[in-house]
């Protein structure tokens, strides 16, 4: 049974009308970069809860979560309206296996995300553990509009920090913007545009692909990689080339 604790909101950053980040202080248990917890509120006598990944590195006391308000949702509109000092419920222990310890060694690690699913990768890259096993890392963030690239400055800081090891690529589906590819991740892989833009190949002999985001993107990309690149899902009992987490 989940061990719920009470935290306090210390900051809320509104990026767009719908996208926002919550920073919370709470006495959580240590977690692994890439894991998630649950946030909750008591609403009309019922605990309403949803899973959200940590954006912050595990060593940081500022617990950060990247969210989108769903107007018809039970929880996100209330979280969107929170102010510093408000209390929030969290599950004490992190959960999930979308962590680098589960990813096999390879030359190029691809981190592909849509929307708020950039969070786990930012936690992993800020922490920096287990990254020496990879020669190159590619971080892709796909969004609808350029204004949705909330964490682009942090992505650019990380790119500079890793001094050539990390390459970032933004993807925008509903408008054209400088430096970004236009379209959807599966189509850009299929056309070869994504690989050409970063100068690396996505092959089973050299690459492992992490997918986190919209279930449709994850399903379509997984199927494409199976059919055109002969890649397989990675399992502990049967090593492969694709590690995925649905994020919705």
Coordinates of N, CA, C and O in Angstrom, one line a residue, residues 154-238:
X154 N 17.1 24.7 -20.4 CA 17.8 23.7 -19.6 C 18.4 22.6 -20.5 O 19.5 22.2 -20.3
X155 N 17.7 22.2 -21.6 CA 18.3 21.3 -22.6 C 19.5 21.8 -23.2 O 20.5 21.1 -23.3
X156 N 19.6 23.1 -23.5 CA 20.8 23.7 -24.1 C 21.9 23.8 -23.0 O 23.1 23.6 -23.4
X157 N 21.6 24.0 -21.8 CA 22.6 24.0 -20.7 C 23.2 22.6 -20.6 O 24.4 22.5 -20.4
X158 N 22.4 21.6 -20.6 CA 22.9 20.2 -20.5 C 23.7 19.9 -21.7 O 24.7 19.2 -21.6
X159 N 23.3 20.3 -22.9 CA 24.1 20.1 -24.1 C 25.5 20.7 -24.0 O 26.5 20.0 -24.3
X160 N 25.6 21.9 -23.4 CA 26.9 22.5 -23.2 C 27.7 21.8 -22.1 O 28.9 21.6 -22.3
X161 N 27.0 21.3 -21.1 CA 27.7 20.6 -20.0 C 28.3 19.3 -20.5 O 29.4 19.0 -20.0
X162 N 27.7 18.6 -21.4 CA 28.2 17.3 -21.8 C 29.2 17.5 -23.0 O 29.7 16.5 -23.5
X163 N 29.5 18.7 -23.4 CA 30.6 19.0 -24.3 C 30.7 18.1 -25.5 O 31.7 17.4 -25.8
X164 N 29.6 18.0 -26.3 CA 29.6 17.2 -27.5 C 29.0 15.8 -27.4 O 28.7 15.2 -28.4
X165 N 28.9 15.3 -26.2 CA 28.3 13.9 -26.0 C 26.8 14.0 -26.2 O 26.3 13.0 -26.7
X166 N 26.2 15.1 -25.8 CA 24.7 15.2 -25.9 C 24.4 16.1 -27.1 O 24.9 17.2 -27.2
X167 N 23.4 15.6 -27.9 CA 22.9 16.4 -29.0 C 21.4 16.6 -28.8 O 20.7 15.6 -28.5
X168 N 20.9 17.8 -28.9 CA 19.4 18.0 -28.7 C 18.8 18.3 -30.0 O 19.4 19.0 -30.9
X169 N 17.6 17.9 -30.2 CA 16.8 18.2 -31.4 C 15.3 18.4 -31.0 O 14.7 17.6 -30.4
X170 N 14.8 19.6 -31.4 CA 13.4 19.9 -31.1 C 12.6 19.5 -32.4 O 13.1 19.6 -33.5
X171 N 11.3 19.1 -32.1 CA 10.4 18.8 -33.2 C 9.1 19.5 -32.9 O 8.6 19.4 -31.8
X172 N 8.6 20.2 -33.9 CA 7.3 21.0 -33.8 C 6.3 20.5 -34.9 O 6.7 20.5 -36.0
X173 N 5.1 20.2 -34.5 CA 4.2 19.6 -35.4 C 3.2 20.6 -36.1 O 2.8 20.3 -37.2
X174 N 3.0 21.7 -35.4 CA 1.9 22.6 -36.0 C 2.3 23.9 -36.4 O 1.5 24.8 -36.8
X175 N 3.6 24.2 -36.5 CA 4.2 25.4 -37.0 C 5.6 25.2 -37.4 O 6.2 24.2 -37.0
X176 N 6.2 26.1 -38.1 CA 7.6 26.1 -38.5 C 8.4 27.0 -37.6 O 8.0 28.1 -37.3
X177 N 9.5 26.5 -37.1 CA 10.3 27.3 -36.2 C 11.8 27.1 -36.4 O 12.2 25.9 -36.8
X178 N 12.6 28.1 -36.3 CA 14.1 27.9 -36.6 C 14.7 26.8 -35.7 O 14.4 26.8 -34.5
X179 N 15.5 26.0 -36.3 CA 16.2 25.0 -35.5 C 15.4 23.7 -35.2 O 16.0 22.7 -34.7
X180 N 14.1 23.7 -35.4 CA 13.3 22.6 -35.1 C 12.9 21.9 -36.4 O 12.7 22.5 -37.5
X181 N 12.8 20.5 -36.3 CA 12.2 19.8 -37.4 C 10.7 19.9 -37.3 O 10.1 20.2 -36.3
X182 N 10.0 19.7 -38.5 CA 8.6 19.9 -38.6 C 7.9 18.5 -38.8 O 8.3 17.8 -39.8
X183 N 7.0 18.1 -38.0 CA 6.3 16.9 -38.2 C 6.2 16.1 -36.9 O 6.2 16.6 -35.8
X184 N 6.0 14.7 -37.1 CA 5.9 13.8 -35.9 C 7.2 12.9 -35.9 O 7.8 12.6 -37.0
X185 N 7.5 12.4 -34.7 CA 8.7 11.6 -34.6 C 8.7 10.4 -35.5 O 9.7 10.2 -36.2
X186 N 7.6 9.6 -35.6 CA 7.7 8.4 -36.5 C 8.0 8.8 -37.9 O 8.8 8.1 -38.6
X187 N 7.3 9.8 -38.4 CA 7.5 10.2 -39.8 C 9.0 10.7 -40.0 O 9.6 10.5 -41.1
X188 N 9.5 11.4 -39.1 CA 10.9 11.9 -39.2 C 11.9 10.8 -39.2 O 13.0 11.0 -39.8
X189 N 11.6 9.8 -38.4 CA 12.5 8.6 -38.4 C 12.4 7.9 -39.8 O 13.4 7.5 -40.4
X190 N 11.2 7.7 -40.2 CA 10.9 7.0 -41.5 C 11.6 7.7 -42.7 O 12.1 7.0 -43.6
X191 N 11.5 9.0 -42.7 CA 12.1 9.8 -43.8 C 13.6 9.9 -43.7 O 14.3 10.3 -44.7
X192 N 14.2 9.6 -42.5 CA 15.6 9.8 -42.3 C 16.0 11.2 -41.9 O 17.2 11.5 -41.6
X193 N 15.0 12.1 -41.7 CA 15.3 13.5 -41.4 C 15.9 13.6 -40.0 O 16.8 14.5 -39.7
X194 N 15.4 12.9 -39.0 CA 15.8 13.0 -37.7 C 17.3 12.6 -37.6 O 18.1 13.3 -37.0
X195 N 17.7 11.5 -38.1 CA 19.0 11.0 -38.1 C 20.0 12.0 -38.8 O 21.1 12.3 -38.4
X196 N 19.5 12.5 -40.0 CA 20.3 13.5 -40.7 C 20.6 14.8 -39.9 O 21.6 15.3 -40.0
X197 N 19.6 15.2 -39.2 CA 19.7 16.4 -38.4 C 20.7 16.4 -37.3 O 21.3 17.4 -37.0
X198 N 20.9 15.2 -36.7 CA 21.8 15.0 -35.6 C 23.1 14.3 -36.0 O 24.1 14.3 -35.3
X199 N 23.1 13.8 -37.3 CA 24.4 13.2 -37.8 C 24.7 11.9 -37.2 O 25.8 11.5 -37.2
X200 N 23.7 11.1 -36.8 CA 23.9 9.8 -36.2 C 22.8 8.8 -36.8 O 21.7 9.3 -37.2
X201 N 23.1 7.5 -36.8 CA 22.2 6.5 -37.3 C 21.6 5.8 -36.2 O 22.2 5.5 -35.1
X202 N 20.3 5.4 -36.4 CA 19.5 4.6 -35.5 C 19.5 3.2 -35.9 O 18.6 2.8 -36.7
X203 N 20.4 2.3 -35.5 CA 20.5 1.0 -36.0 C 20.6 0.0 -34.8 O 21.1 0.4 -33.7
X204 N 20.2 -1.2 -34.9 CA 20.2 -2.2 -33.8 C 21.6 -2.5 -33.4 O 21.9 -2.9 -32.2
X205 N 22.6 -2.3 -34.3 CA 24.0 -2.7 -33.9 C 24.7 -1.6 -33.1 O 25.6 -1.9 -32.4
X206 N 24.1 -0.4 -33.1 CA 24.8 0.7 -32.4 C 23.9 1.4 -31.4 O 24.4 2.2 -30.5
X207 N 22.6 1.3 -31.5 CA 21.7 2.2 -30.8 C 20.7 1.5 -29.8 O 20.3 0.3 -30.0
X208 N 20.3 2.2 -28.8 CA 19.2 1.9 -28.0 C 18.2 3.1 -28.0 O 18.7 4.2 -27.8
X209 N 16.9 2.8 -28.1 CA 15.9 3.9 -28.2 C 15.0 3.9 -27.0 O 14.4 2.9 -26.8
X210 N 15.0 5.0 -26.3 CA 14.1 5.2 -25.2 C 12.9 6.0 -25.7 O 13.1 7.1 -26.3
X211 N 11.7 5.6 -25.5 CA 10.5 6.3 -25.9 C 9.6 6.7 -24.7 O 9.3 5.8 -23.9
X212 N 9.3 7.9 -24.6 CA 8.4 8.4 -23.5 C 7.5 9.4 -24.0 O 7.9 10.5 -24.5
X213 N 6.2 9.2 -23.8 CA 5.2 10.2 -24.3 C 3.9 9.7 -24.7 O 3.4 8.6 -24.2
X214 N 3.2 10.4 -25.6 CA 1.9 10.1 -26.1 C 1.9 8.7 -26.5 O 2.7 8.2 -27.3
X215 N 0.9 7.9 -26.0 CA 0.9 6.5 -26.4 C 0.9 6.2 -27.9 O 1.4 5.2 -28.3
X216 N 0.3 7.1 -28.7 CA 0.2 6.9 -30.1 C 1.6 7.0 -30.7 O 2.0 6.2 -31.6
X217 N 2.4 8.0 -30.2 CA 3.8 8.1 -30.7 C 4.6 6.9 -30.3 O 5.4 6.4 -31.1
X218 N 4.4 6.4 -29.1 CA 5.2 5.2 -28.6 C 4.8 4.0 -29.5 O 5.7 3.3 -29.9
X219 N 3.6 3.8 -29.7 CA 3.1 2.6 -30.5 C 3.6 2.7 -31.9 O 4.2 1.8 -32.5
X220 N 3.4 3.9 -32.5 CA 3.8 4.1 -33.9 C 5.3 3.9 -34.1 O 5.8 3.3 -35.1
X221 N 6.1 4.5 -33.2 CA 7.5 4.5 -33.3 C 8.1 3.1 -33.1 O 9.0 2.6 -33.8
X222 N 7.5 2.4 -32.1 CA 7.9 1.0 -31.8 C 7.7 0.1 -33.0 O 8.5 -0.6 -33.4
X223 N 6.5 0.3 -33.6 CA 6.1 -0.6 -34.8 C 7.1 -0.3 -36.0 O 7.5 -1.2 -36.7
X224 N 7.3 1.0 -36.2 CA 8.2 1.4 -37.3 C 9.6 0.9 -37.1 O 10.2 0.3 -38.0
X225 N 10.1 1.0 -35.9 CA 11.5 0.5 -35.6 C 11.6 -1.1 -35.8 O 12.6 -1.6 -36.2
X226 N 10.5 -1.7 -35.4 CA 10.5 -3.2 -35.6 C 10.5 -3.6 -37.0 O 11.2 -4.5 -37.5
X227 N 9.7 -2.8 -37.8 CA 9.5 -3.2 -39.2 C 10.6 -2.8 -40.1 O 11.0 -3.5 -41.1
X228 N 11.2 -1.6 -39.8 CA 12.2 -1.0 -40.8 C 13.6 -1.1 -40.2 O 14.6 -1.0 -41.0
X229 N 13.8 -1.3 -38.9 CA 15.2 -1.3 -38.4 C 15.5 -2.6 -37.7 O 16.6 -2.8 -37.1
X230 N 14.5 -3.5 -37.7 CA 14.7 -4.8 -37.1 C 15.1 -4.7 -35.6 O 15.9 -5.4 -35.0
X231 N 14.5 -3.7 -34.9 CA 14.7 -3.5 -33.5 C 13.6 -4.2 -32.7 O 12.5 -4.4 -33.2
X232 N 13.9 -4.6 -31.5 CA 12.9 -5.3 -30.7 C 12.8 -4.6 -29.3 O 13.7 -4.0 -28.9
X233 N 11.7 -4.8 -28.6 CA 11.5 -4.3 -27.3 C 12.5 -5.0 -26.4 O 12.9 -6.2 -26.5
X234 N 13.1 -4.2 -25.4 CA 14.0 -4.7 -24.5 C 13.4 -5.2 -23.3 O 12.5 -4.6 -22.6
X235 N 13.7 -6.5 -22.9 CA 13.2 -7.1 -21.7 C 14.4 -7.7 -21.0 O 15.4 -8.1 -21.6
X236 N 14.2 -7.8 -19.7 CA 15.3 -8.4 -18.9 C 15.7 -9.8 -19.4 O 16.8 -10.2 -19.5
X237 N 14.6 -10.6 -19.7 CA 14.9 -12.0 -20.1 C 15.2 -12.1 -21.6 O 15.7 -13.1 -22.0
X238 N 15.0 -11.0 -22.3 CA 15.3 -11.0 -23.7 C 15.8 -9.6 -24.2 O 15.0 -8.8 -24.5

